[in-house]
Short mmCIF file of C-alpha atoms in Angstrom, two decimals:
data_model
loop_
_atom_site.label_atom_id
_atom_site.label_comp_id
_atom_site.label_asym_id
_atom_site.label_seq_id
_atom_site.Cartn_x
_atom_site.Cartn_y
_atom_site.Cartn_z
CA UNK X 1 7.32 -24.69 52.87
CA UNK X 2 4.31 -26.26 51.18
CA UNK X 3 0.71 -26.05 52.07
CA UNK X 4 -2.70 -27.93 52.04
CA UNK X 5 -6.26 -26.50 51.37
CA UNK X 6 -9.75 -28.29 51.86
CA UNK X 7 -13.00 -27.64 51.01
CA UNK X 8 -16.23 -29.17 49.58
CA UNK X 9 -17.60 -28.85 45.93
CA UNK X 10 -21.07 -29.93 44.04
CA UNK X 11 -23.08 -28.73 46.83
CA UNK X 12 -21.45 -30.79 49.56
CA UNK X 13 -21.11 -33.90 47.24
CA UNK X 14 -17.19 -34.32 46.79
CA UNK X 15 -14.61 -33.47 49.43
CA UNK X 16 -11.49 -31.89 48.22
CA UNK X 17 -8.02 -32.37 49.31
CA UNK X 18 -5.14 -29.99 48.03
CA UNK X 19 -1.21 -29.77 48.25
CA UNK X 20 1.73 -27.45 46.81
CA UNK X 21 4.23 -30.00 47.54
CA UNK X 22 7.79 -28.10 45.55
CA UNK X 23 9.28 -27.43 48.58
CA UNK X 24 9.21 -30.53 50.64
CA UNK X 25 10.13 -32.61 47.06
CA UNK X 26 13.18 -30.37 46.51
CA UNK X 27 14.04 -31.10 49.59
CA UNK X 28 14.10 -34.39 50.00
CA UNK X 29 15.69 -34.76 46.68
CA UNK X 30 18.68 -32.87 47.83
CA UNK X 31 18.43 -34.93 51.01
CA UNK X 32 18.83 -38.38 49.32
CA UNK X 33 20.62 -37.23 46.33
CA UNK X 34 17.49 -38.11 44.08
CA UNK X 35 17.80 -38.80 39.83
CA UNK X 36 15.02 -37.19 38.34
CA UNK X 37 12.88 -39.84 37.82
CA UNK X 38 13.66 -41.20 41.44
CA UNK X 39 12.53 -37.48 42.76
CA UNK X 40 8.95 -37.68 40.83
CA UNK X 41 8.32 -41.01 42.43
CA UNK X 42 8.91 -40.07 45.50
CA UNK X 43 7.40 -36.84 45.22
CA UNK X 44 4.15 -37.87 43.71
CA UNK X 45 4.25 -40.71 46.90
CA UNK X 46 5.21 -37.91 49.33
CA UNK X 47 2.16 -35.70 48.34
CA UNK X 48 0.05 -38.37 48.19
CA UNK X 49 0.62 -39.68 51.44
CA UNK X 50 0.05 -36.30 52.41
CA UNK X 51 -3.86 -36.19 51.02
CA UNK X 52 -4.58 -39.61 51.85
CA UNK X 53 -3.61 -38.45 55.71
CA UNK X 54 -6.06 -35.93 55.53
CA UNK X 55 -8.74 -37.93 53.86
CA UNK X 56 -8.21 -40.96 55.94
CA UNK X 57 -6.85 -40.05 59.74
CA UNK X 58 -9.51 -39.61 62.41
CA UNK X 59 -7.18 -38.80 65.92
CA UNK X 60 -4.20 -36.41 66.25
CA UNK X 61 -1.98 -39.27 66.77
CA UNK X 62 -2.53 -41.43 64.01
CA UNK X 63 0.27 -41.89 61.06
CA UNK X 64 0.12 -42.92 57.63
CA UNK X 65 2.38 -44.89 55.58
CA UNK X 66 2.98 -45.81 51.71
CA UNK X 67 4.93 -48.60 50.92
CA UNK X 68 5.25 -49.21 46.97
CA UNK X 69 7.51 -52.75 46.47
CA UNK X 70 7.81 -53.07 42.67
CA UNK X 71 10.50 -55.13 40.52
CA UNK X 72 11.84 -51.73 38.75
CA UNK X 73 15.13 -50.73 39.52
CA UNK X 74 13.73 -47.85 42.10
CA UNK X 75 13.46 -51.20 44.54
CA UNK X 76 10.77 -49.78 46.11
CA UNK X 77 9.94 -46.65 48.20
CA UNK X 78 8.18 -45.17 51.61
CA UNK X 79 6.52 -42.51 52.13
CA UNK X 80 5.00 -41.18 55.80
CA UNK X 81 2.15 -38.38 57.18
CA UNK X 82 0.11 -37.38 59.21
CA UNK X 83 -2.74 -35.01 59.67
CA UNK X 84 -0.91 -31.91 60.62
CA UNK X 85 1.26 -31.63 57.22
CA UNK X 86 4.48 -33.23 58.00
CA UNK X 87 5.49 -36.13 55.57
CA UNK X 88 9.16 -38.21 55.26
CA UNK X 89 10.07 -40.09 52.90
CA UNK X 90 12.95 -42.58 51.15
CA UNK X 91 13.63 -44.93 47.80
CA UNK X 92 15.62 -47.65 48.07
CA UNK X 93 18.19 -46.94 44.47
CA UNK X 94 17.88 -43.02 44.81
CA UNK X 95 20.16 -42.89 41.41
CA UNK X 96 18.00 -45.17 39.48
CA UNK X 97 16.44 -43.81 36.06
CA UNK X 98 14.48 -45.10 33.31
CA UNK X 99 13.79 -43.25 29.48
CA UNK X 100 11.31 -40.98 29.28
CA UNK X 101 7.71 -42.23 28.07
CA UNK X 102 6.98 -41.42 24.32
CA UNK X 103 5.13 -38.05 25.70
CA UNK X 104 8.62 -37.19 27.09
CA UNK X 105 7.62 -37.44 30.52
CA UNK X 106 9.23 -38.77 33.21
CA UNK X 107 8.39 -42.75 32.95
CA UNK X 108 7.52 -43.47 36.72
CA UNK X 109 5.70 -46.01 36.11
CA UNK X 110 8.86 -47.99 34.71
CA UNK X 111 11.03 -47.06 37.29
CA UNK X 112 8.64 -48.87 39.98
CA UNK X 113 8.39 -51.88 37.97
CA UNK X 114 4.99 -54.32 38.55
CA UNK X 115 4.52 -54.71 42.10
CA UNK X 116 2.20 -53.69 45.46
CA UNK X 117 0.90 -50.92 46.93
CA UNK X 118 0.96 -51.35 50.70
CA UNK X 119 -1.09 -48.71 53.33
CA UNK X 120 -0.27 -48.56 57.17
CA UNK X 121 -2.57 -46.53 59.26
CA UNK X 122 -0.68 -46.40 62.86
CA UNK X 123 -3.74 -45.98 65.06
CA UNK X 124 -3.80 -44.23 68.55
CA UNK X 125 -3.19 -47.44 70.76
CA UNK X 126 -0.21 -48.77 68.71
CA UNK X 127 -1.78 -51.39 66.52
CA UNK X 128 -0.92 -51.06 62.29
CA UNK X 129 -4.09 -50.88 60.10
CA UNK X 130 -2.80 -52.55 56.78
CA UNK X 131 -4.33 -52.37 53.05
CA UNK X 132 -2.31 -54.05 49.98
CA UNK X 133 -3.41 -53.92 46.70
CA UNK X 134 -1.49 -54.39 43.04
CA UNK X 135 -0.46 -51.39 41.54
CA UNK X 136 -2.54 -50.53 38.32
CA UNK X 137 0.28 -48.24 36.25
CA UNK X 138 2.80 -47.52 39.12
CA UNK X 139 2.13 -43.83 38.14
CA UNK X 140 0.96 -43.67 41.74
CA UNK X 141 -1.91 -41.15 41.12
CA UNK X 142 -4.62 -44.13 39.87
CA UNK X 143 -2.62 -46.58 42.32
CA UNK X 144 -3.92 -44.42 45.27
CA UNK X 145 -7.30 -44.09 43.47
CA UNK X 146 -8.29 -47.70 43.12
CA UNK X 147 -6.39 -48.38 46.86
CA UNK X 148 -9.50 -45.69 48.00
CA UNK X 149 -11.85 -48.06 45.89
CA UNK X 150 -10.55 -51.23 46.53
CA UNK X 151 -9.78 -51.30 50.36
CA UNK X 152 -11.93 -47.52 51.83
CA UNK X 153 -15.14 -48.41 49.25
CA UNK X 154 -14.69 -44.48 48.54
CA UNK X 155 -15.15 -43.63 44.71
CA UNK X 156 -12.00 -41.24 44.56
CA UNK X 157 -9.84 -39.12 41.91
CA UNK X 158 -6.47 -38.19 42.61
CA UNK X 159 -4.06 -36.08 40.27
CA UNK X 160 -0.25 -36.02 41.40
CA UNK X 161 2.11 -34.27 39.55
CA UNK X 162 6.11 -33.46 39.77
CA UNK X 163 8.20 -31.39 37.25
CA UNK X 164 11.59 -31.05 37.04
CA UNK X 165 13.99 -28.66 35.00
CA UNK X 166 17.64 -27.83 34.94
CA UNK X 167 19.70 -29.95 36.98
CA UNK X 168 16.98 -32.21 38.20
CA UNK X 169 15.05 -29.34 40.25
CA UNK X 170 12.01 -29.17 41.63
CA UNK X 171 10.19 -26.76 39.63
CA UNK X 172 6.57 -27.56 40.88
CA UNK X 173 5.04 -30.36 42.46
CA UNK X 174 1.52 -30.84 44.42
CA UNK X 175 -1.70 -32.90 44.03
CA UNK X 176 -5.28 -32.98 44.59
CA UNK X 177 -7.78 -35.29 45.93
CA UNK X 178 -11.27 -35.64 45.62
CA UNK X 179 -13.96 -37.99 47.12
CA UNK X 180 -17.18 -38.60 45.96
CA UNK X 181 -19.50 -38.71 48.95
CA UNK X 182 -22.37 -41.58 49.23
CA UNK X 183 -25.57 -40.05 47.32
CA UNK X 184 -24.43 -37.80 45.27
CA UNK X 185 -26.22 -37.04 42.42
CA UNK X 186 -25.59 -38.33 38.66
CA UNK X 187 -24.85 -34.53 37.54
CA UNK X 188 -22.05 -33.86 39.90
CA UNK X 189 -19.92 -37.21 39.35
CA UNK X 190 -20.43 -36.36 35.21
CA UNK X 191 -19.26 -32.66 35.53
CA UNK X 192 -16.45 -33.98 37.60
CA UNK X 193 -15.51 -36.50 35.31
CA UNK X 194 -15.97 -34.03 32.20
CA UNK X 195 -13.90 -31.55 34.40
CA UNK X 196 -10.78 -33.99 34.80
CA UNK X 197 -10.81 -35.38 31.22
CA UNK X 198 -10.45 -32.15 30.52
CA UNK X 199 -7.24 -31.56 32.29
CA UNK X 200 -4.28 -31.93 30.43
CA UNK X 201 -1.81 -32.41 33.44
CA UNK X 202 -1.50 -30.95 36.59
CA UNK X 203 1.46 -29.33 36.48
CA UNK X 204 0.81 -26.75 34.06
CA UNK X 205 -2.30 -25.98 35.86
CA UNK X 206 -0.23 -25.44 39.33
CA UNK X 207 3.02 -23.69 37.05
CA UNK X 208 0.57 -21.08 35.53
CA UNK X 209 -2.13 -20.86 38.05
CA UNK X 210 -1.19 -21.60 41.76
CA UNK X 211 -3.51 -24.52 43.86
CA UNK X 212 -6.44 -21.81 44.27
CA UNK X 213 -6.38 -21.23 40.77
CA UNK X 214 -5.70 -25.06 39.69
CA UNK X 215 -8.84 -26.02 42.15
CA UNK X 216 -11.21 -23.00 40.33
CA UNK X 217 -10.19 -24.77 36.68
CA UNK X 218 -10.95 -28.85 38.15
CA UNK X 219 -14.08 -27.77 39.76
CA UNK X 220 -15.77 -25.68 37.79
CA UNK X 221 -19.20 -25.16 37.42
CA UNK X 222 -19.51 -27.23 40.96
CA UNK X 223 -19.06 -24.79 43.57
CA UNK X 224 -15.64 -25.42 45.27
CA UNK X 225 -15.80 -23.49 48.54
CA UNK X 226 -12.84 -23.37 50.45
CA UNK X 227 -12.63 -25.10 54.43
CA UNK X 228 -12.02 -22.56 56.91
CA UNK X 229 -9.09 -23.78 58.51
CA UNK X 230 -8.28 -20.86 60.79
CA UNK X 231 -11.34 -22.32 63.21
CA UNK X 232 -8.86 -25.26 63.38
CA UNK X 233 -5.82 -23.58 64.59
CA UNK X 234 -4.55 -22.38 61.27
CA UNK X 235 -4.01 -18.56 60.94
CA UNK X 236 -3.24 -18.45 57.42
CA UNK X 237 -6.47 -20.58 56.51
CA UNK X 238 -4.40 -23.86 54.93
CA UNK X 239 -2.09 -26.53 56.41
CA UNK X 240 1.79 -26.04 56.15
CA UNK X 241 3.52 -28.89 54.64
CA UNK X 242 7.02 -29.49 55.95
CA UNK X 243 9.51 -32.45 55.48
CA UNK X 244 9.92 -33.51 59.37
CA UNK X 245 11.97 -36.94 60.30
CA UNK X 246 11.16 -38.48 63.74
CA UNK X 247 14.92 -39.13 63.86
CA UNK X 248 17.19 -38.26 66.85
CA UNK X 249 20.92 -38.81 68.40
CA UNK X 250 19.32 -40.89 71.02
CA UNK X 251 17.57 -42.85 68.89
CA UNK X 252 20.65 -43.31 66.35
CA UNK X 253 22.82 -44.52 69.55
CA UNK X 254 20.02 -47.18 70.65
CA UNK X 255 20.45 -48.49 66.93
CA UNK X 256 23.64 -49.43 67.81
CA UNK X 257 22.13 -51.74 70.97
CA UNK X 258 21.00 -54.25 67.76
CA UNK X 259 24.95 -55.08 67.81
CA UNK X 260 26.65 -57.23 70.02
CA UNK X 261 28.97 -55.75 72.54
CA UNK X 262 32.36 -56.79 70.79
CA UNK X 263 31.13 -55.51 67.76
CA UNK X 264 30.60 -52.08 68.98
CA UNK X 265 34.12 -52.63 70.49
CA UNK X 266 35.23 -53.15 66.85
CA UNK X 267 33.93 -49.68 65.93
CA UNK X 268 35.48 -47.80 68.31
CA UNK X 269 39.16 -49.73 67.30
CA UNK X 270 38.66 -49.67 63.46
CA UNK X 271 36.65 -46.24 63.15
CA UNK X 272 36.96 -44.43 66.26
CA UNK X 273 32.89 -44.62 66.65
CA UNK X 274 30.31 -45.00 64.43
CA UNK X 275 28.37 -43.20 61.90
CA UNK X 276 24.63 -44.10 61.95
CA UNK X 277 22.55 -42.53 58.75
CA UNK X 278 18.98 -42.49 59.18
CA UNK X 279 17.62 -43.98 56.26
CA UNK X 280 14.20 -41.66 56.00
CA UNK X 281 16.09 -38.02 56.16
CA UNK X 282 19.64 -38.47 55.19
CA UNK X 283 20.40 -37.20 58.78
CA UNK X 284 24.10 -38.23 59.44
CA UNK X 285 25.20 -38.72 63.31
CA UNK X 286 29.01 -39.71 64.24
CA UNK X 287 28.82 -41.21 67.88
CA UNK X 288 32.36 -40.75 69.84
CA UNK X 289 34.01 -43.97 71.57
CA UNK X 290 32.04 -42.92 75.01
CA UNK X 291 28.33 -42.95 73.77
CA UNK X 292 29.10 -46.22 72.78
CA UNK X 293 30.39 -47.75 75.86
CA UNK X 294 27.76 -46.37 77.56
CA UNK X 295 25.09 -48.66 75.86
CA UNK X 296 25.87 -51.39 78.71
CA UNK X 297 22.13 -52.20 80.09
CA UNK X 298 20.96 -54.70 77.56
CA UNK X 299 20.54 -58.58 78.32
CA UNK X 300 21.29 -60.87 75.55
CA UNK X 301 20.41 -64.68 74.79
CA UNK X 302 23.85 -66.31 75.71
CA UNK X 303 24.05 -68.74 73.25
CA UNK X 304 23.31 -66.24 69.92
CA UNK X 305 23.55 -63.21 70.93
CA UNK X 306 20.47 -61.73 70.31
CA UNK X 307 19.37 -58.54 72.47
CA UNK X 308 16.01 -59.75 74.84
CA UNK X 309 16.07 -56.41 76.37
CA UNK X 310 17.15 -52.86 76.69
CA UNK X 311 15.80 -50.13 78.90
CA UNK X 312 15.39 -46.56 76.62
CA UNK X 313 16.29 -42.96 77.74
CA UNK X 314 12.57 -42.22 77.76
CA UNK X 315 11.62 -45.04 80.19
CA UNK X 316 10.16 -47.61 77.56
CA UNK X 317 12.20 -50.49 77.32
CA UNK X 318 12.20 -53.05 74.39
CA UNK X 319 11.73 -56.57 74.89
CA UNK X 320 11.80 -59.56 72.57
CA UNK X 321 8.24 -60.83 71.45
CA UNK X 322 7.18 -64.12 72.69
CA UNK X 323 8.92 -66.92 74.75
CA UNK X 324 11.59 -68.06 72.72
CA UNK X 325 14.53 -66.53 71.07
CA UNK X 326 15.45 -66.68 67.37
CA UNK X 327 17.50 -69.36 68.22
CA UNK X 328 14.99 -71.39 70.15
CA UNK X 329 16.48 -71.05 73.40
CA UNK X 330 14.03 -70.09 76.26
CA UNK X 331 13.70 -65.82 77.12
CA UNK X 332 14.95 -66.06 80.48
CA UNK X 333 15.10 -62.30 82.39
CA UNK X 334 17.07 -61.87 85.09
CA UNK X 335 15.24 -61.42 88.29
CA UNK X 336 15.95 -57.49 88.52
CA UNK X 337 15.15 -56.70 85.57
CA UNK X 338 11.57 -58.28 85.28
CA UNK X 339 10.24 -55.33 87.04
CA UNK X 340 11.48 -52.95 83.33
CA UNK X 341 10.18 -55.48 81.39
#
């Protein structure tokens, strides 16, 4: 299980966001079967999602998303977190690789390709703050930086870092964050600055000294003092980070509703169910011949098929947007069912 610290530096000037990350990386790169390229992509987006939650969430309910869409042969990749540490996360070619840089690291940026950084903040009330900007290097770490800039107007630095050894394992991974609060003076943003050219990479700093020590060696000579998180809940005075999906049976059997009713049929002859994989976890879920028959509830446009409605386990129901179906013909409800819609 990872973990997140806070705290402020330079006299209250710059707020500090931490993460050991190995855990949750490893896992999701067993999860998805990750190359090792593929698994410091992800894990640098993971962990960065994963400060930019805690820099940028206000309400307990709130989710944020990473979407990276370059032209590299990753195809892309998503990451998702919120406040309270847990963060999911897929590419879309988990086997795609790309030489090393002439360093001999891991060339991420290659792998992503040119392309677009996309944020989501989900807000309380349902509606999808959005932010897209280019990506700079597709390293991710100064992608996230000039996003801050760009679309928050917060002067930001953000180190990511990912190693792998062996087989493709995890050996470390984590990042930090840090945000430069309005008026603070010309002597703190230099020592900073001096302070980060001055780091070499950030995963020899978390391999040799652990994320207290790493944070002691970026701020030094500014004063980091720790957050205490144990007023917020948090015994062991940091955030545990822990891969979660928001994945379920139920909600793999209503994925099913998206296909006509002689479709499903077809499963149940050809395969004797259906396998439904969710996409974020790996997660796989066989559904037998009788959870599918008993998706019967949903009205459909007669003439294309499409579903208008379906009433959920939890009491939601989903319901077409707008007044017309996809293929122009007119939503038309029946008369008992207005009432769920």
């Amino acid at each position: 299980m990872g973990r997140i610290l806070r705290g402020l530096a330079g006299d209250g000037n710059l707020r500090v966001v931490a993460a050991d990350t190995t855990d949750v990386v490893e896992e999701a790169r067993l999860r998805h079967g990750l190359s090792p390229t593929a698994t410091a992509a992800l894990g640098r987006a993971m962990t960065g999602a994963l400060l930019l939650a805690q820099l940028l969430l206000k309400t307990p309910k709130e989710r944020l998303t990473l979407r990276i869409e370059g032209a590299g042969p990753l195809g892309g990749l998503v990451a998702e977190a919120d406040a309270f540490g847990h963060v999911r996360g897929y590419v879309k070619n988990p086997k795609a690789e790309a030489p090393l840089r002439e360093d001999g690291k891991l060339n991420v940026g290659e792998l992503l390709g040119p392309g677009v950084l996309r944020v989501d903040r989900s807000l309380p009330n349902g509606e999808i703050y959005t932010s897209t900007v280019p990506l700079v290097s597709g390293e991710i770490a100064e992608d996230l930086a000039h996003y801050l800039w760009q679309s928050e107007q917060i002067p930001s630095a953000v180190l990511l870092g990912v190693r792998v050894h062996g087989e493709g394992e995890v050996e470390v991974a984590g990042g930090v964050a840090v945000q430069v609060m309005p008026g603070a003076p010309e002597e703190v943003v230099a020592r900073l600055e001096a302070n980060l050219a001055g780091v070499q990479g950030l995963t020899p700093l978390l391999k040799e000294k652990g994320l207290e020590g790493t944070l002691e060696a970026i701020f030094q000579g500014l004063g980091y003092t720790p957050t205490d998180l144990r007023a917020l809940g948090y015994a062991q005075n940091e955030i545990p980070v822990r891969f979660q999906c928001r994945c379920s049976r139920e909600k793999a059997l209503e994925a099913l509703v998206f296909f006509t009713p002689e479709e499903r049929e077809d499963m149940i002859v050809e395969d004797g169910g259906a396998e439904v994989v969710c996409h974020w976890c790996g997660e796989v879920y066989r559904l037998s011949p009788e959870e599918i028959r008993s998706l019967v509830a949903e009205v459909r446009c007669p003439d294309c098929g499409a579903l208008w409605l379906y009433p959920r386990a939890d009491g939601s129901v989903f319901r077409i947007e707008g007044e017309a179906c996809r293929c122009g013909r007119k939503v038309e409800i029946p008369s008992e069912r207005r009432a769920e819609a």
